Short mmCIF file of C-alpha atoms in Angstrom, two decimals:
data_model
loop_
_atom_site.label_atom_id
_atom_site.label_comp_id
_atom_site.label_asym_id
_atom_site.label_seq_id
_atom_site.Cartn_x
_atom_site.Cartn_y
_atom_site.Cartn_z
CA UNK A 1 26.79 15.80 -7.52
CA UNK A 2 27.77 12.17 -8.76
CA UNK A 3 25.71 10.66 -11.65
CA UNK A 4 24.78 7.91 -10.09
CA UNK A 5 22.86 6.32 -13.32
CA UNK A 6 23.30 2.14 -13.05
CA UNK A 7 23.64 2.43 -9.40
CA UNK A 8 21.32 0.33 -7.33
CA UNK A 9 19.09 1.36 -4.48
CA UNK A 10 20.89 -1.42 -2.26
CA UNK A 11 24.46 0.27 -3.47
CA UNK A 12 23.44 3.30 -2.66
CA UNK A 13 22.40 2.84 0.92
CA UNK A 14 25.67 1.03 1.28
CA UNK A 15 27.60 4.03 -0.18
CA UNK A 16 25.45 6.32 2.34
CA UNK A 17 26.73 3.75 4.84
CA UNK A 18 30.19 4.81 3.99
CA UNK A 19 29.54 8.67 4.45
CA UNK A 20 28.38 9.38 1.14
CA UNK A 21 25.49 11.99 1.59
CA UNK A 22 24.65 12.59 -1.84
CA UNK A 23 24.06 8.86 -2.17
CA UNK A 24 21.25 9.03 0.10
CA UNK A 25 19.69 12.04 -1.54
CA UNK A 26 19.83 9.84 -4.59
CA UNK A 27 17.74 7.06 -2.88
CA UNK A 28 15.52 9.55 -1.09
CA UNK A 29 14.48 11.12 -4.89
CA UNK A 30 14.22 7.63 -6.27
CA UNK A 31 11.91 5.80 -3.27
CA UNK A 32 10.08 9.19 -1.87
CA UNK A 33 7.07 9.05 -4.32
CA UNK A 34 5.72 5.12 -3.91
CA UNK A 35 6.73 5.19 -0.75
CA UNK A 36 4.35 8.65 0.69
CA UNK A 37 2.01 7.09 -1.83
CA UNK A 38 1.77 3.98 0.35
CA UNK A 39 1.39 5.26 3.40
CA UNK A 40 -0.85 8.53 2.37
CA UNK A 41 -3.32 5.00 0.67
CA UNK A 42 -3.36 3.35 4.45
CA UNK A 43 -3.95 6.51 6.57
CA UNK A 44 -6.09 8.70 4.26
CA UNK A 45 -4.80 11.87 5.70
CA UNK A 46 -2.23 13.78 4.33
CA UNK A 47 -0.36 15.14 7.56
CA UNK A 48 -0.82 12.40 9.11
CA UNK A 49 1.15 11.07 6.10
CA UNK A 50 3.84 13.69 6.14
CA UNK A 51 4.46 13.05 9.49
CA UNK A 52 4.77 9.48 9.15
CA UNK A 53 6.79 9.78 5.86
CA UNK A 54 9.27 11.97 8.05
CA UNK A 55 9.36 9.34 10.90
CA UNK A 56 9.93 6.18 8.35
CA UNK A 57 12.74 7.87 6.96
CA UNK A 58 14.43 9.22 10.09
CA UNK A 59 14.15 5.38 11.21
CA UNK A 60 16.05 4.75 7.95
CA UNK A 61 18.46 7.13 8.62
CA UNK A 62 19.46 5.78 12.15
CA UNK A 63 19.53 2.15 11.17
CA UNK A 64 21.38 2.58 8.26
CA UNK A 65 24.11 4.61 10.23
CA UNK A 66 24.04 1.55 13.03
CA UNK A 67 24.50 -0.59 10.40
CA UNK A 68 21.38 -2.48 10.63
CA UNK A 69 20.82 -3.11 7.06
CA UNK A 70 22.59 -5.74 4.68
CA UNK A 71 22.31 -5.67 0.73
CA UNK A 72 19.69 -7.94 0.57
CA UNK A 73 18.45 -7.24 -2.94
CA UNK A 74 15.52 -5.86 -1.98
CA UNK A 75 15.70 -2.06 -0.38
CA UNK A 76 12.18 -0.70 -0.97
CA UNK A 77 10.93 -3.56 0.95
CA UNK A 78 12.87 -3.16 3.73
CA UNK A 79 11.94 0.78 4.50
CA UNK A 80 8.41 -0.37 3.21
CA UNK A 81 8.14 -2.47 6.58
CA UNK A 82 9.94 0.63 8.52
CA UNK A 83 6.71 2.45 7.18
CA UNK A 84 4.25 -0.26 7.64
CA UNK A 85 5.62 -0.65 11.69
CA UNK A 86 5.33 3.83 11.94
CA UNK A 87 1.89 3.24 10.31
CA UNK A 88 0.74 0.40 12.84
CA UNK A 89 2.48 2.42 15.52
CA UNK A 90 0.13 5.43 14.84
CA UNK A 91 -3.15 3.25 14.12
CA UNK A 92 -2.27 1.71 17.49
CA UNK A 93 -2.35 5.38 19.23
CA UNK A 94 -5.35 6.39 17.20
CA UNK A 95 -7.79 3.05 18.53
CA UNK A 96 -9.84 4.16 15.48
CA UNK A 97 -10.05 0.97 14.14
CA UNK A 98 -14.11 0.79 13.00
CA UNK A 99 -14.53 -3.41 11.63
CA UNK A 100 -17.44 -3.93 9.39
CA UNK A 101 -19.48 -6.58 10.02
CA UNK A 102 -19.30 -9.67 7.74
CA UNK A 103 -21.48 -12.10 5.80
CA UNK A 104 -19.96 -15.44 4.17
CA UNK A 105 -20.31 -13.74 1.07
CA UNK A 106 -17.07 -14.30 -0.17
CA UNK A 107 -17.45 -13.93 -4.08
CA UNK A 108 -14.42 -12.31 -6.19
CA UNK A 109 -16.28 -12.68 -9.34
CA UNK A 110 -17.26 -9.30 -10.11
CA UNK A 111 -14.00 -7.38 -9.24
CA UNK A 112 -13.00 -7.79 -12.42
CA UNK A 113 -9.42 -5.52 -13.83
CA UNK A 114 -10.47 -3.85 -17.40
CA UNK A 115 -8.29 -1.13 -18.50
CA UNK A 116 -9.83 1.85 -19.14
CA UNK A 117 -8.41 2.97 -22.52
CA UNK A 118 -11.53 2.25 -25.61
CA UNK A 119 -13.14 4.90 -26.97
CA UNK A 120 -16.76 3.90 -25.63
CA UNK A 121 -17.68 6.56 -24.06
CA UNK A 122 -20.54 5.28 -21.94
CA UNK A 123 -18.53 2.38 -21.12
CA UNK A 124 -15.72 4.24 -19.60
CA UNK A 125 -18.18 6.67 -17.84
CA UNK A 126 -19.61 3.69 -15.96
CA UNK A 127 -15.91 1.99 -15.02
CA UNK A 128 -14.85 5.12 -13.82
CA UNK A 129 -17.81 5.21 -12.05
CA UNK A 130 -17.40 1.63 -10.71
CA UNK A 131 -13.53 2.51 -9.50
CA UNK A 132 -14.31 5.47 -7.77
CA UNK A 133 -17.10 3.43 -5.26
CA UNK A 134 -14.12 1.53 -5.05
CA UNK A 135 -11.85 3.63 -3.92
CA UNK A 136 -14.63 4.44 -1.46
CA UNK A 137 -15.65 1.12 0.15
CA UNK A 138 -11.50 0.69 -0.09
CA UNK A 139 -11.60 3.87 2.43
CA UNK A 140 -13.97 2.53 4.69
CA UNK A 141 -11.79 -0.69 5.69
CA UNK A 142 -9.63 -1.50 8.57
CA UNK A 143 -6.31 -0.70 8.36
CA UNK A 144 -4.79 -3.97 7.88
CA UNK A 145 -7.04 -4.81 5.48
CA UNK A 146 -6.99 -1.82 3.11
CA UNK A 147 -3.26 -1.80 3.44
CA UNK A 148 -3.10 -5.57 2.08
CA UNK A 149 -5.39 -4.70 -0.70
CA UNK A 150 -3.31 -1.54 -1.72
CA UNK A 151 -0.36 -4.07 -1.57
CA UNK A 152 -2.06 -6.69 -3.73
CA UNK A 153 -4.00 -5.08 -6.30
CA UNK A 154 -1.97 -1.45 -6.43
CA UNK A 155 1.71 -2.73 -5.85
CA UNK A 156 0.96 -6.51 -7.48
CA UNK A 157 2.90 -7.90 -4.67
CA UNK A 158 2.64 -11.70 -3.88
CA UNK A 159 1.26 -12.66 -0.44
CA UNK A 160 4.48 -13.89 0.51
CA UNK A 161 6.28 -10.52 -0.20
CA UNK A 162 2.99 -8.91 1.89
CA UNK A 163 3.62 -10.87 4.94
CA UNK A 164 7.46 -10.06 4.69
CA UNK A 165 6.91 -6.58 4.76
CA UNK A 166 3.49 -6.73 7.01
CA UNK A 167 5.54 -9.44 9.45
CA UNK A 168 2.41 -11.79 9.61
CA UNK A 169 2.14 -15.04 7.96
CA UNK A 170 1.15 -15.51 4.98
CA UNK A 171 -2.10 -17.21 6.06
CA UNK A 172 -2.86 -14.16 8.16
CA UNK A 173 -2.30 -11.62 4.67
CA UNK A 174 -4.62 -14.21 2.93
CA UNK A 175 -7.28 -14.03 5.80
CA UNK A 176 -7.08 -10.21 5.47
CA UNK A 177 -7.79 -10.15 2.41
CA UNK A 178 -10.57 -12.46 2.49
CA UNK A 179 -12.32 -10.36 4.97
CA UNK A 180 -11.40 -7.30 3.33
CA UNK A 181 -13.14 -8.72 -0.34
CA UNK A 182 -16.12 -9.82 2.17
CA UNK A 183 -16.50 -6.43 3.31
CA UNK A 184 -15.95 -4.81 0.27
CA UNK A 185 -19.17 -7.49 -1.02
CA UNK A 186 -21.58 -6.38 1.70
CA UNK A 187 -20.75 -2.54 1.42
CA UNK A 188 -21.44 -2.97 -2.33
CA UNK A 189 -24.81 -4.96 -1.81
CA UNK A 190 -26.04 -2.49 1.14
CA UNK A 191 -25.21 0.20 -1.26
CA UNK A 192 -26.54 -1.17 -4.12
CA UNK A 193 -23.27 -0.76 -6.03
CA UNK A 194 -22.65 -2.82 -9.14
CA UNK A 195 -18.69 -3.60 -8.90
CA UNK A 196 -18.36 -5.45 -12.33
CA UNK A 197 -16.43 -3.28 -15.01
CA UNK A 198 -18.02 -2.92 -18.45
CA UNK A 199 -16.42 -5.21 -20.84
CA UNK A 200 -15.98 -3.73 -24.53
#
């Protein structure tokens, strides 16, 4: 099999293009691992996740092969929004969609990013603590919203490169995220949660 160190993602899906197979194995190894990641974040269910890993990349397959993508510099984002459209696709066919109610509490104050590295015990007790409600109250939200916050927070992307790949505007990402941090606000105060990491 060709070494294909220095090679770029975009290359290679042009090389696959051009009836190199080993080429795409090469961009399947490279991409496989955030990309199930993403989607198994959104759905929460790992068949379901499987399955829709399998149908993103057999989309990826065909439109590569029709020639429907161009080295644009940015590969990952492109079959990220093939997986985002299977993953809408499916919550479409589930109707599962269960919206929390929402206050105008609207304060990002207390979701605070500490890494979790000193050596104070307690400390890091409690922040794990605090991350794993979460992950939890992350669960519970809508679909577009939790998928915007795993895009934000977990993948650091910018709003613009959200609504690229989501194929909303950029004010629409924002308002998802605004309700999705009001949510998150009311599950933690009917809860009683404390969401502030321990500074030390």
């Amino acid at each position: 099999m060709k070494n294909f160190e220095g090679v770029t993602d975009e290359e290679l899906a042009l090389l696959y293009v051009k009836g190199n197979n080993s080429a795409f194995d090469e961009l399947l190894s490279r991409t496989q691992t955030k990309l199930f990641t993403y989607i198994m974040f959104v759905v929460r269910d790992h068949a379901v996740a499987d399955d829709i890993f399998q149908e993103t990349f057999v989309k990826v397959i065909t439109r590569l092969q029709k020639g429907q993508y161009t080295d644009s510099g940015k590969f990952i984002f492109w079959i990220t929004r093939i997986a985002h459209n299977c993953i809408m696709d499916w919550y479409r066919q589930q109707q599962a969609n269960h919206i929390i109610e929402i206050n105008e509490d609207n304060d990002l104050q207390n979701l605070k990013s500490v890494s979790i590295t000193d050596t104070y015990k307690e400390a890091e007790m409690i922040n794990e603590q605090v991350l794993f409600d979460i992950k939890k109250m992350v669960d519970a939200l809508p679909t577009p919203q939790r998928e915007v916050v795993y895009m934000r927070f977990y993948q650091q992307l910018s709003f613009k490169e959200i609504a690229e790949l989501t194929g909303v505007s950029i004010n629409t990402s924002l308002g998802r995220m605004r309700y999705a941090l009001i949510n998150l606000r009311r599950m933690a105060k009917e809860h009683q949660i404390e969401l502030a990491l321990c500074e030390y």
